Short mmCIF file of C-alpha atoms and ligand atoms in Angstrom, two decimals:
data_model
loop_
_atom_site.label_atom_id
_atom_site.label_comp_id
_atom_site.label_asym_id
_atom_site.label_seq_id
_atom_site.Cartn_x
_atom_site.Cartn_y
_atom_site.Cartn_z
CA MET Q 1 -58.83 -40.07 -80.56
CA GLY Q 2 -59.41 -37.85 -83.60
CA ASP Q 3 -57.77 -34.46 -83.30
CA TYR Q 4 -57.95 -34.30 -79.56
CA LEU Q 5 -55.32 -34.89 -76.91
CA ARG Q 6 -56.15 -37.80 -74.62
CA THR Q 7 -57.67 -35.76 -71.80
CA LEU Q 8 -58.33 -36.54 -68.16
CA PHE Q 9 -60.71 -34.28 -66.23
CA LEU Q 10 -59.95 -34.73 -62.57
CA HIS Q 11 -61.52 -33.61 -59.35
CA PRO Q 12 -58.51 -34.54 -57.25
CA PRO Q 13 -58.57 -36.53 -54.03
CA SER Q 14 -58.16 -34.35 -50.94
CA PHE Q 15 -59.70 -34.46 -47.45
CA GLN Q 16 -61.69 -37.62 -46.79
CA GLY Q 17 -65.33 -36.98 -47.68
CA PHE Q 18 -64.48 -33.51 -49.03
CA ASP Q 19 -67.26 -32.03 -51.12
CA GLY Q 20 -65.28 -29.39 -52.93
CA GLY Q 21 -65.75 -30.62 -56.42
CA ALA Q 22 -66.71 -28.88 -59.58
CA GLY Q 23 -70.27 -28.44 -58.39
CA ALA Q 24 -69.95 -27.53 -54.73
CA ARG Q 25 -70.65 -23.90 -53.96
CA TYR Q 26 -69.36 -24.24 -50.45
CA GLN Q 27 -66.27 -26.37 -50.33
CA ALA Q 28 -66.02 -28.36 -47.15
CA ARG Q 29 -66.62 -31.71 -45.63
CA ARG Q 30 -70.30 -31.59 -44.71
CA GLU Q 31 -72.10 -32.44 -41.50
CA ILE Q 32 -73.47 -35.43 -43.37
CA ARG Q 33 -71.52 -37.09 -46.19
CA SER Q 34 -72.71 -35.27 -49.33
CA PHE Q 35 -71.50 -34.91 -52.85
CA TRP Q 36 -72.53 -32.59 -55.63
CA TYR Q 37 -71.96 -33.61 -59.23
CA PRO Q 38 -68.77 -32.24 -60.82
CA THR Q 39 -70.84 -30.44 -63.43
CA TRP Q 40 -68.30 -27.71 -64.18
CA LEU Q 41 -65.85 -30.45 -65.22
CA ALA Q 42 -68.43 -32.63 -66.95
CA GLN Q 43 -69.29 -29.74 -69.26
CA PRO Q 44 -65.87 -29.40 -70.95
CA ALA Q 45 -65.54 -33.21 -70.77
CA ALA Q 46 -68.65 -33.36 -72.96
CA LEU Q 47 -66.83 -31.18 -75.51
CA VAL Q 48 -63.71 -33.36 -75.69
CA PRO Q 49 -64.28 -36.71 -77.40
CA GLY Q 50 -62.52 -39.65 -75.79
CA SER Q 51 -61.93 -37.82 -72.52
CA ARG Q 52 -62.54 -39.25 -69.07
CA LEU Q 53 -63.92 -37.56 -65.96
CA VAL Q 54 -62.68 -38.85 -62.61
CA ASP Q 55 -64.37 -37.49 -59.48
CA ALA Q 56 -62.09 -38.88 -56.79
CA PRO Q 57 -63.84 -38.11 -53.45
CA PRO Q 58 -67.24 -39.72 -54.16
CA ALA Q 59 -65.51 -42.67 -55.77
CA GLY Q 60 -63.31 -43.05 -52.68
CA LEU Q 61 -60.14 -42.71 -54.77
CA THR Q 62 -56.91 -41.65 -53.08
CA LEU Q 63 -53.71 -40.22 -54.52
CA PRO Q 64 -52.14 -43.67 -55.14
CA ASP Q 65 -55.30 -44.62 -57.05
CA VAL Q 66 -55.24 -41.67 -59.45
CA VAL Q 67 -51.51 -41.18 -60.04
CA PRO Q 68 -51.16 -44.21 -62.37
CA LEU Q 69 -53.79 -42.63 -64.65
CA ALA Q 70 -51.22 -40.04 -65.69
CA GLY Q 71 -49.54 -42.60 -67.93
CA ASP Q 72 -52.70 -42.93 -70.04
CA TYR Q 73 -53.25 -39.25 -70.79
CA GLU Q 74 -51.59 -36.33 -72.58
CA LEU Q 75 -53.57 -33.61 -70.81
CA ALA Q 76 -54.97 -33.40 -67.26
CA VAL Q 77 -57.47 -30.69 -66.30
CA LEU Q 78 -57.86 -30.34 -62.54
CA HIS Q 79 -60.71 -28.51 -60.87
CA THR Q 80 -59.61 -26.75 -57.71
CA SER Q 81 -61.08 -24.63 -54.92
CA ALA Q 82 -59.91 -22.21 -52.25
CA ALA Q 83 -60.06 -24.90 -49.61
CA SER Q 84 -58.31 -27.65 -51.55
CA PHE Q 85 -55.81 -25.72 -53.70
CA ALA Q 86 -52.66 -26.75 -51.77
CA TYR Q 87 -53.68 -30.43 -51.98
CA ASP Q 88 -54.56 -30.13 -55.63
CA VAL Q 89 -51.12 -28.72 -56.43
CA ARG Q 90 -49.58 -31.79 -54.82
CA VAL Q 91 -51.76 -34.01 -57.00
CA ALA Q 92 -50.63 -32.09 -60.10
CA GLU Q 93 -47.00 -32.59 -59.10
CA ALA Q 94 -47.54 -36.30 -58.52
CA LEU Q 95 -49.14 -36.68 -61.98
CA LYS Q 96 -46.20 -34.88 -63.52
CA ARG Q 97 -43.68 -37.09 -61.70
CA GLN Q 98 -45.54 -40.16 -62.97
CA ASN Q 99 -45.64 -38.88 -66.56
CA PRO Q 100 -43.34 -35.90 -67.19
CA ARG Q 101 -44.91 -35.40 -70.64
CA ILE Q 102 -48.43 -34.88 -69.36
CA ARG Q 103 -49.68 -31.30 -69.59
CA VAL Q 104 -51.54 -30.04 -66.54
CA GLY Q 105 -54.02 -27.17 -66.32
CA PHE Q 106 -56.20 -25.87 -63.50
CA VAL Q 107 -59.78 -24.62 -63.73
CA GLY Q 108 -62.30 -23.28 -61.23
CA ALA Q 109 -63.43 -19.98 -59.79
CA HIS Q 110 -60.66 -19.90 -57.20
CA VAL Q 111 -57.85 -19.87 -59.76
CA ALA Q 112 -59.76 -17.97 -62.45
CA VAL Q 113 -59.53 -14.83 -60.32
CA GLN Q 114 -55.80 -15.19 -59.56
CA ARG Q 115 -54.39 -17.03 -62.53
CA GLU Q 116 -50.76 -15.98 -62.31
CA ARG Q 117 -50.67 -16.56 -58.57
CA ALA Q 118 -51.94 -20.08 -59.17
CA LEU Q 119 -49.31 -20.69 -61.86
CA ALA Q 120 -46.62 -19.50 -59.47
CA ALA Q 121 -47.61 -22.20 -56.97
CA SER Q 122 -45.89 -24.95 -58.93
CA PRO Q 123 -44.04 -25.52 -62.19
CA ALA Q 124 -46.26 -28.58 -62.64
CA ILE Q 125 -49.12 -26.25 -63.65
CA GLU Q 126 -48.75 -25.25 -67.31
CA PHE Q 127 -51.91 -23.19 -67.64
CA VAL Q 128 -54.86 -21.80 -65.72
CA ALA Q 129 -58.18 -21.03 -67.39
CA GLY Q 130 -60.28 -17.93 -66.82
CA ASN Q 131 -63.89 -17.67 -65.80
CA GLU Q 132 -65.87 -19.60 -68.37
CA PHE Q 133 -63.56 -22.33 -69.50
CA ASP Q 134 -65.58 -24.94 -71.43
CA PHE Q 135 -64.44 -23.94 -74.93
CA THR Q 136 -61.06 -22.77 -73.65
CA ILE Q 137 -60.35 -26.32 -72.54
CA GLN Q 138 -61.78 -27.78 -75.72
CA GLU Q 139 -59.33 -25.70 -77.76
CA VAL Q 140 -56.41 -26.70 -75.54
CA ALA Q 141 -57.45 -30.33 -75.95
CA GLN Q 142 -57.44 -29.81 -79.72
CA GLY Q 143 -53.72 -29.19 -79.35
CA ARG Q 144 -53.84 -25.54 -80.35
CA PRO Q 145 -50.91 -23.36 -79.30
CA LEU Q 146 -51.80 -21.84 -75.94
CA ALA Q 147 -51.02 -18.34 -77.23
CA SER Q 148 -53.98 -18.69 -79.63
CA VAL Q 149 -56.53 -19.82 -77.02
CA ALA Q 150 -58.58 -17.02 -75.46
CA GLY Q 151 -59.11 -17.02 -71.69
CA LEU Q 152 -55.82 -18.51 -70.50
CA SER Q 153 -52.75 -17.72 -68.48
CA TYR Q 154 -49.83 -20.00 -69.17
CA ARG Q 155 -46.20 -20.64 -68.46
CA VAL Q 156 -43.63 -20.13 -71.19
CA ASN Q 157 -39.84 -19.99 -70.86
CA GLY Q 158 -39.96 -19.26 -67.15
CA HIS Q 159 -42.50 -16.47 -67.25
CA PHE Q 160 -46.29 -16.15 -67.54
CA GLU Q 161 -48.33 -14.98 -70.50
CA ARG Q 162 -52.02 -14.08 -70.59
CA THR Q 163 -54.13 -14.42 -73.72
CA MET Q 164 -57.09 -12.22 -74.63
CA GLU Q 165 -60.16 -12.64 -72.44
CA ARG Q 166 -62.84 -15.06 -73.58
CA ARG Q 167 -66.27 -13.55 -74.02
CA PRO Q 168 -69.07 -15.01 -71.91
CA LEU Q 169 -70.98 -17.71 -73.71
CA GLU Q 170 -74.29 -16.44 -75.07
CA ASN Q 171 -75.57 -19.47 -76.95
CA MET Q 172 -75.96 -21.77 -73.98
CA ASP Q 173 -77.49 -24.47 -76.17
CA ALA Q 174 -73.99 -24.89 -77.63
CA LEU Q 175 -73.14 -26.79 -74.45
CA PRO Q 176 -73.68 -30.52 -74.94
CA PHE Q 177 -75.56 -32.59 -72.37
CA VAL Q 178 -73.62 -33.40 -69.22
CA VAL Q 179 -75.80 -36.43 -68.45
CA ASP Q 180 -74.00 -38.33 -71.24
CA VAL Q 181 -70.72 -37.78 -69.39
CA TYR Q 182 -72.34 -38.74 -66.10
CA ARG Q 183 -73.43 -42.01 -67.65
CA ARG Q 184 -70.04 -42.64 -69.25
CA ASP Q 185 -67.85 -41.85 -66.24
CA LEU Q 186 -69.78 -41.54 -62.97
CA VAL Q 187 -71.88 -43.76 -60.75
CA VAL Q 188 -75.03 -41.87 -59.84
CA GLU Q 189 -75.51 -43.88 -56.64
CA GLN Q 190 -72.28 -42.35 -55.27
CA TYR Q 191 -73.85 -38.89 -55.12
CA PHE Q 192 -75.81 -37.96 -52.01
CA ILE Q 193 -77.35 -34.77 -50.75
CA GLY Q 194 -79.22 -35.19 -47.47
CA TYR Q 195 -82.36 -33.31 -48.50
CA LEU Q 196 -82.63 -34.78 -52.02
CA LEU Q 197 -84.09 -38.17 -52.86
CA HIS Q 198 -81.48 -40.77 -53.69
CA PRO Q 199 -80.24 -41.32 -56.31
CA TYR Q 200 -80.45 -37.82 -57.70
CA VAL Q 201 -78.93 -36.06 -60.71
CA SER Q 202 -78.12 -32.36 -60.85
CA LEU Q 203 -77.20 -30.07 -63.71
CA TYR Q 204 -77.46 -26.44 -64.81
CA THR Q 205 -80.00 -24.95 -67.18
CA GLY Q 206 -78.25 -21.59 -67.21
CA ARG Q 207 -75.44 -19.62 -65.64
CA GLY Q 208 -75.31 -16.41 -63.69
CA CYS Q 209 -77.49 -14.72 -61.10
CA ARG Q 210 -79.09 -11.30 -61.23
CA SER Q 211 -78.44 -10.75 -57.53
CA ARG Q 212 -75.23 -9.37 -56.14
CA CYS Q 213 -74.84 -11.03 -52.75
CA THR Q 214 -71.39 -9.99 -51.60
CA PHE Q 215 -70.32 -13.42 -50.34
CA CYS Q 216 -71.45 -15.48 -53.32
CA LEU Q 217 -68.59 -16.76 -55.45
CA TRP Q 218 -69.98 -18.00 -58.74
CA PRO Q 219 -71.93 -14.97 -59.99
CA GLN Q 220 -68.94 -12.78 -59.15
CA THR Q 221 -66.58 -15.07 -61.06
CA VAL Q 222 -67.60 -17.88 -63.41
CA GLY Q 223 -71.27 -17.03 -63.93
CA GLY Q 224 -71.76 -13.27 -64.00
CA HIS Q 225 -74.84 -11.22 -63.18
CA ARG Q 226 -76.94 -11.96 -66.22
CA TYR Q 227 -78.89 -15.20 -66.17
CA ARG Q 228 -77.76 -16.77 -69.44
CA THR Q 229 -80.02 -19.67 -70.16
CA ARG Q 230 -80.44 -22.76 -72.29
CA SER Q 231 -83.67 -23.01 -74.24
CA VAL Q 232 -86.61 -24.78 -72.68
CA ASP Q 233 -86.48 -27.57 -75.29
CA HIS Q 234 -82.76 -28.14 -74.72
CA VAL Q 235 -83.30 -28.55 -70.98
CA VAL Q 236 -86.33 -30.80 -71.29
CA SER Q 237 -84.54 -32.96 -73.89
CA GLU Q 238 -81.61 -33.44 -71.52
CA ILE Q 239 -83.91 -34.59 -68.74
CA ALA Q 240 -85.63 -36.96 -71.17
CA GLN Q 241 -82.18 -38.31 -72.07
CA ALA Q 242 -81.31 -38.63 -68.37
CA LYS Q 243 -84.49 -40.62 -67.80
CA ARG Q 244 -83.35 -43.09 -70.44
CA HIS Q 245 -79.84 -43.28 -68.97
CA PHE Q 246 -80.87 -43.52 -65.32
CA PRO Q 247 -84.27 -45.09 -64.76
CA GLN Q 248 -83.30 -45.48 -61.08
CA VAL Q 249 -82.97 -41.72 -60.47
CA ARG Q 250 -85.68 -40.39 -58.16
CA GLU Q 251 -85.08 -36.67 -58.40
CA TYR Q 252 -83.52 -34.06 -60.70
CA PHE Q 253 -82.00 -30.94 -59.24
CA PHE Q 254 -81.47 -27.72 -61.21
CA ASP Q 255 -78.44 -26.17 -59.61
CA ASP Q 256 -78.60 -22.83 -61.45
CA ASP Q 257 -77.73 -20.06 -59.01
CA THR Q 258 -81.35 -18.94 -59.01
CA PHE Q 259 -83.53 -21.06 -61.29
CA THR Q 260 -86.46 -18.77 -60.49
CA ASP Q 261 -84.70 -15.62 -61.78
CA ASP Q 262 -86.75 -15.98 -64.99
CA LEU Q 263 -90.27 -16.94 -63.90
CA PRO Q 264 -91.93 -17.47 -67.33
CA ARG Q 265 -89.05 -19.72 -68.37
CA ALA Q 266 -89.15 -21.64 -65.09
CA GLU Q 267 -92.87 -22.25 -65.65
CA ALA Q 268 -92.26 -23.36 -69.26
CA ILE Q 269 -89.55 -25.82 -68.20
CA ALA Q 270 -91.84 -27.06 -65.47
CA GLY Q 271 -94.48 -27.79 -68.11
CA GLY Q 272 -92.02 -29.99 -70.02
CA LEU Q 273 -90.93 -31.76 -66.85
CA GLY Q 274 -94.55 -32.34 -65.92
CA ARG Q 275 -95.09 -34.09 -69.25
CA LEU Q 276 -92.02 -36.26 -68.56
CA GLY Q 277 -93.44 -37.09 -65.15
CA VAL Q 278 -90.22 -36.49 -63.19
CA THR Q 279 -89.76 -35.24 -59.66
CA TRP Q 280 -87.46 -32.26 -59.47
CA SER Q 281 -86.16 -29.47 -57.26
CA CYS Q 282 -84.12 -26.30 -57.66
CA ASN Q 283 -82.46 -23.28 -56.06
CA ALA Q 284 -84.73 -20.29 -55.47
CA LYS Q 285 -84.70 -16.91 -53.85
CA ALA Q 286 -87.29 -16.33 -51.12
CA ASN Q 287 -89.39 -14.14 -53.40
CA VAL Q 288 -91.15 -16.48 -55.83
CA PRO Q 289 -94.84 -15.54 -56.19
CA ALA Q 290 -97.48 -18.05 -55.12
CA SER Q 291 -98.89 -18.32 -58.66
CA THR Q 292 -95.52 -19.55 -59.99
CA LEU Q 293 -95.02 -21.86 -57.02
CA ARG Q 294 -98.31 -23.50 -57.85
CA VAL Q 295 -97.37 -24.08 -61.52
CA LEU Q 296 -94.02 -25.56 -60.50
CA ARG Q 297 -95.61 -27.77 -57.83
CA ASP Q 298 -98.26 -29.01 -60.26
CA ASN Q 299 -95.46 -30.11 -62.59
CA GLY Q 300 -93.36 -32.16 -60.22
CA LEU Q 301 -91.47 -29.62 -58.08
CA ARG Q 302 -90.76 -31.32 -54.73
CA LEU Q 303 -88.29 -29.05 -52.96
CA LEU Q 304 -86.75 -25.60 -53.09
CA LEU Q 305 -83.28 -24.83 -51.80
CA VAL Q 306 -83.56 -21.32 -50.44
CA GLY Q 307 -80.71 -19.08 -49.31
CA TYR Q 308 -82.25 -17.14 -46.42
CA GLU Q 309 -78.79 -16.41 -45.00
CA SER Q 310 -79.93 -14.36 -41.98
CA GLY Q 311 -82.93 -13.37 -39.91
CA SER Q 312 -81.60 -9.82 -39.60
CA GLN Q 313 -82.78 -7.35 -42.22
CA ALA Q 314 -79.71 -5.19 -41.53
CA ILE Q 315 -77.41 -8.09 -42.41
CA LEU Q 316 -79.42 -8.91 -45.54
CA ASN Q 317 -78.97 -5.30 -46.57
CA ASN Q 318 -75.24 -5.38 -45.76
CA ILE Q 319 -74.70 -8.37 -48.02
CA LYS Q 320 -76.97 -6.98 -50.78
CA LYS Q 321 -79.29 -10.00 -50.62
CA GLY Q 322 -82.18 -8.05 -52.12
CA VAL Q 323 -84.78 -9.86 -50.01
CA ARG Q 324 -87.17 -8.50 -47.38
CA LEU Q 325 -87.81 -10.65 -44.34
CA ASP Q 326 -91.57 -10.10 -44.50
CA LEU Q 327 -91.64 -11.30 -48.10
CA ALA Q 328 -89.42 -14.27 -47.21
CA ARG Q 329 -91.93 -15.20 -44.51
CA GLU Q 330 -94.83 -14.92 -46.96
CA PHE Q 331 -93.00 -16.94 -49.62
CA THR Q 332 -92.26 -19.68 -47.09
CA ARG Q 333 -95.89 -19.82 -45.93
CA ASN Q 334 -97.06 -20.09 -49.55
CA ALA Q 335 -94.59 -22.82 -50.43
CA LYS Q 336 -95.47 -24.84 -47.37
CA ALA Q 337 -99.19 -24.46 -47.99
CA LEU Q 338 -98.62 -25.95 -51.44
CA GLY Q 339 -96.72 -28.87 -49.93
CA ILE Q 340 -93.36 -27.81 -51.39
CA LYS Q 341 -90.50 -28.81 -49.11
CA ILE Q 342 -87.84 -26.27 -48.23
CA HIS Q 343 -84.18 -26.69 -47.42
CA GLY Q 344 -83.08 -23.35 -45.99
CA THR Q 345 -79.48 -22.22 -45.90
CA PHE Q 346 -78.10 -19.74 -43.39
CA ILE Q 347 -74.72 -18.15 -42.82
CA MET Q 348 -73.25 -17.15 -39.48
CA GLY Q 349 -70.70 -14.37 -39.16
CA LEU Q 350 -71.68 -12.11 -42.05
CA PRO Q 351 -70.90 -8.38 -41.76
CA GLY Q 352 -73.06 -6.84 -39.07
CA GLU Q 353 -73.38 -10.07 -37.07
CA THR Q 354 -73.77 -9.59 -33.32
CA ARG Q 355 -74.96 -11.83 -30.52
CA GLU Q 356 -78.41 -10.29 -31.03
CA THR Q 357 -78.54 -10.99 -34.76
CA ILE Q 358 -77.46 -14.59 -34.14
CA GLU Q 359 -80.47 -14.92 -31.83
CA GLN Q 360 -82.71 -13.20 -34.38
CA THR Q 361 -81.60 -15.62 -37.09
CA ILE Q 362 -82.18 -18.71 -34.96
CA HIS Q 363 -85.62 -17.39 -34.00
CA PHE Q 364 -86.42 -16.60 -37.61
CA ALA Q 365 -85.45 -20.11 -38.73
CA ARG Q 366 -87.57 -21.70 -36.00
CA GLU Q 367 -90.46 -19.47 -36.94
CA ILE Q 368 -90.47 -20.08 -40.70
CA ASP Q 369 -89.49 -23.71 -39.99
CA PRO Q 370 -88.03 -25.04 -43.26
CA ASP Q 371 -88.07 -28.83 -43.48
CA SER Q 372 -84.29 -28.95 -43.14
CA LEU Q 373 -81.48 -26.47 -42.99
CA GLN Q 374 -77.79 -25.97 -43.39
CA VAL Q 375 -75.74 -23.50 -41.42
CA SER Q 376 -72.43 -22.32 -42.83
CA LEU Q 377 -69.75 -19.99 -41.58
CA ALA Q 378 -69.15 -16.87 -43.64
CA ALA Q 379 -66.45 -17.80 -46.14
CA PRO Q 380 -64.74 -14.88 -47.85
CA TYR Q 381 -63.59 -16.47 -51.09
CA PRO Q 382 -61.03 -14.51 -53.13
CA GLY Q 383 -62.84 -12.83 -56.01
CA THR Q 384 -65.85 -11.78 -53.91
CA ALA Q 385 -66.82 -8.37 -52.59
CA LEU Q 386 -66.93 -9.90 -49.11
CA TYR Q 387 -63.28 -10.92 -49.41
CA ARG Q 388 -62.26 -7.40 -50.42
CA GLU Q 389 -64.37 -5.86 -47.65
CA ALA Q 390 -62.91 -8.24 -45.06
CA LEU Q 391 -59.36 -7.41 -46.11
CA GLU Q 392 -60.00 -3.66 -46.04
CA ARG Q 393 -61.74 -3.72 -42.68
CA GLY Q 394 -59.26 -6.08 -41.02
CA TRP Q 395 -61.87 -8.78 -40.31
CA LEU Q 396 -59.96 -11.58 -41.95
CA GLU Q 397 -57.99 -13.48 -39.38
CA PRO Q 398 -55.16 -15.76 -40.49
CA GLY Q 399 -56.24 -19.30 -41.18
CA GLU Q 400 -57.72 -21.58 -43.77
CA LEU Q 401 -61.36 -21.82 -44.83
CA VAL Q 402 -61.39 -25.44 -43.66
CA ASP Q 403 -59.53 -27.21 -40.86
CA ALA Q 404 -57.10 -30.10 -41.25
CA GLY Q 405 -60.02 -32.50 -41.70
CA GLY Q 406 -61.72 -30.37 -44.38
CA VAL Q 407 -64.47 -29.11 -42.01
CA GLN Q 408 -65.50 -25.45 -42.34
CA ALA Q 409 -63.48 -23.04 -40.18
CA SER Q 410 -64.30 -19.58 -38.89
CA VAL Q 411 -62.03 -17.00 -40.50
CA LEU Q 412 -64.03 -13.80 -40.07
CA GLY Q 413 -63.97 -12.11 -36.68
CA TYR Q 414 -65.15 -8.71 -35.50
CA PRO Q 415 -64.04 -6.50 -32.60
CA HIS Q 416 -67.39 -7.15 -30.89
CA LEU Q 417 -67.77 -10.81 -31.88
CA SER Q 418 -64.94 -13.29 -31.96
CA ARG Q 419 -64.55 -16.05 -34.51
CA THR Q 420 -64.82 -18.56 -31.63
CA GLU Q 421 -68.30 -17.26 -30.79
CA ILE Q 422 -69.30 -17.31 -34.44
CA PHE Q 423 -68.00 -20.87 -34.75
CA ALA Q 424 -69.97 -21.94 -31.67
CA SER Q 425 -73.16 -20.35 -32.99
CA VAL Q 426 -73.39 -22.96 -35.78
CA GLU Q 427 -73.68 -25.83 -33.34
CA SER Q 428 -76.15 -23.93 -31.19
CA PHE Q 429 -78.22 -23.12 -34.29
CA TYR Q 430 -78.38 -26.78 -35.36
CA ARG Q 431 -79.27 -27.98 -31.87
CA ARG Q 432 -81.97 -25.40 -31.29
CA PHE Q 433 -83.51 -25.98 -34.69
CA TYR Q 434 -83.42 -29.77 -34.90
CA PHE Q 435 -83.73 -30.90 -31.30
CA ARG Q 436 -87.36 -29.83 -31.01
CA PRO Q 437 -90.25 -32.26 -30.67
CA ARG Q 438 -91.90 -30.98 -33.86
CA LYS Q 439 -88.75 -31.61 -35.92
CA ILE Q 440 -88.07 -35.01 -34.44
CA PHE Q 441 -91.71 -36.00 -35.01
CA ALA Q 442 -91.55 -34.81 -38.65
CA PHE Q 443 -88.45 -36.94 -39.27
CA LEU Q 444 -90.03 -40.00 -37.66
CA LYS Q 445 -93.13 -39.56 -39.82
CA GLU Q 446 -91.03 -39.28 -42.97
CA MET Q 447 -89.01 -42.36 -42.02
CA ALA Q 448 -92.12 -44.43 -41.27
CA ARG Q 449 -93.31 -43.87 -44.84
CA ASP Q 450 -90.14 -45.04 -46.61
CA GLY Q 451 -87.92 -47.94 -45.50
CA ALA Q 452 -84.88 -46.93 -47.57
CA LEU Q 453 -85.16 -43.36 -46.36
CA CYS Q 454 -85.47 -44.61 -42.79
CA ARG Q 455 -82.13 -46.47 -43.02
CA ARG Q 456 -80.48 -43.47 -44.64
CA ARG Q 457 -81.81 -41.01 -42.04
CA LEU Q 458 -80.64 -43.21 -39.16
CA ALA Q 459 -77.12 -43.34 -40.63
CA GLU Q 460 -77.19 -39.58 -41.28
CA GLY Q 461 -78.48 -38.94 -37.75
CA ALA Q 462 -75.55 -40.84 -36.26
CA GLU Q 463 -73.16 -38.94 -38.54
CA PHE Q 464 -74.74 -35.62 -37.56
CA VAL Q 465 -74.36 -36.33 -33.85
CA ARG Q 466 -70.70 -37.29 -34.44
CA PHE Q 467 -70.26 -34.04 -36.36
CA LEU Q 468 -71.63 -32.00 -33.46
CA ALA Q 469 -69.39 -33.89 -31.03
CA ARG Q 470 -66.33 -33.17 -33.20
CA ARG Q 471 -67.19 -29.47 -33.36
CA HIS Q 472 -67.64 -29.43 -29.61
CA SER Q 473 -64.18 -30.84 -29.04
CA SER Q 474 -62.56 -28.44 -31.54
CA ALA Q 475 -64.38 -25.31 -30.28
S1 SF4 U 501 -79.25 -14.95 -54.92
FE1 SF4 U 501 -78.11 -16.81 -54.38
S2 SF4 U 501 -76.92 -17.35 -56.18
FE2 SF4 U 501 -77.62 -15.24 -56.48
S3 SF4 U 501 -75.91 -13.97 -55.76
FE3 SF4 U 501 -77.31 -14.26 -54.02
S4 SF4 U 501 -76.56 -16.10 -52.92
FE4 SF4 U 501 -75.61 -16.07 -54.96
#
């Protein structure tokens, strides 16, 4: 079509139920089947006319399903992650066997920080894009010589070349709407996140986070530490467009690293969303003032996803979270008083973790009592300060970030706290948080109000119990 190569954007098949796509911050198979939208792939797809985006795991597609696609395309752009890289290389090789003329490139934070190493993994990979790859991929899809495309490493005559770095995108409104690609290529009903209404749609209104949490991959790689944002009108227009595309969608989620990094802008966007009458939710740090919370709530905000990480101030300081526990408590009280739901995320095994801090964190979570929570194991992704620290201090034990089934694995261990204990603390955390009368009662109340939600929660409950049983047997 036109001047563009026929381009396939592919989140490859890997572990069954693996949520490691171009939108998952934490790449693993979740306790409950969940899928984020492949927004990082949808964005360049929106810049390449005639392209197609295939998100294999939510669609239930396996390798034999996607390999025949190679015959229809001249260029395949695969999004990869630390956990799935080895699988993704096999997919690239299978595409190349099917159609030796197809050109294959990899994108994603994992390869952006080690481009040549990724190229060396297989001759099937012709190029690897750097951090912010939307326009890099558009230029490749225009058939330009790779040497002239900024932000690439590529293979030529048996060796690797690197082009000049691409500058971070400043005019974020230059990015076309991803919801048009979602409508063209995805089925919104296939995307689930346990704490969001279903169906939901998520997208970004900006990139980057001002905070410098040592474990957090995107701001240290693809996003940076300035919050570069789309204009309020651009965002509100995209949601209006999404409403036309997907009248069945019940909730919009703004997956910016920290949507509340710019409070006046968050309030202005909220005003536009309020006029559209949509229900929405977003990521936030546990420091949003009550006055802003009220404006957001009055304009349709239903839920905040809050990275508390730990109930130990020492650990929060170690990881440069930039949050005080007393303020996090106050923020949570304010949000709850306004009726805003909270999904809290915590991480076990961060630097400074001890048996005592594990207890402190579980107590803290029970005290602030978010509506739901997620507990992850510390995952030192290459490209992060945590990864470098773990290597230097000898904390990184051999092993993969996920096990053979794609479930998160414990790879950080300390002389005073083994990875087995850290692994076990996740299950204990979940049990002690959820198996309390007040939590069970809250879930029953929620289910009684909504028949569809009731069926979904029962299925999720069974899945969650199976997840705990699996962990128990692998501990
Ligand atoms: S505040 Fe959240 S998004 Fe920002 S660096 Fe920390 S963990 Fe990452």
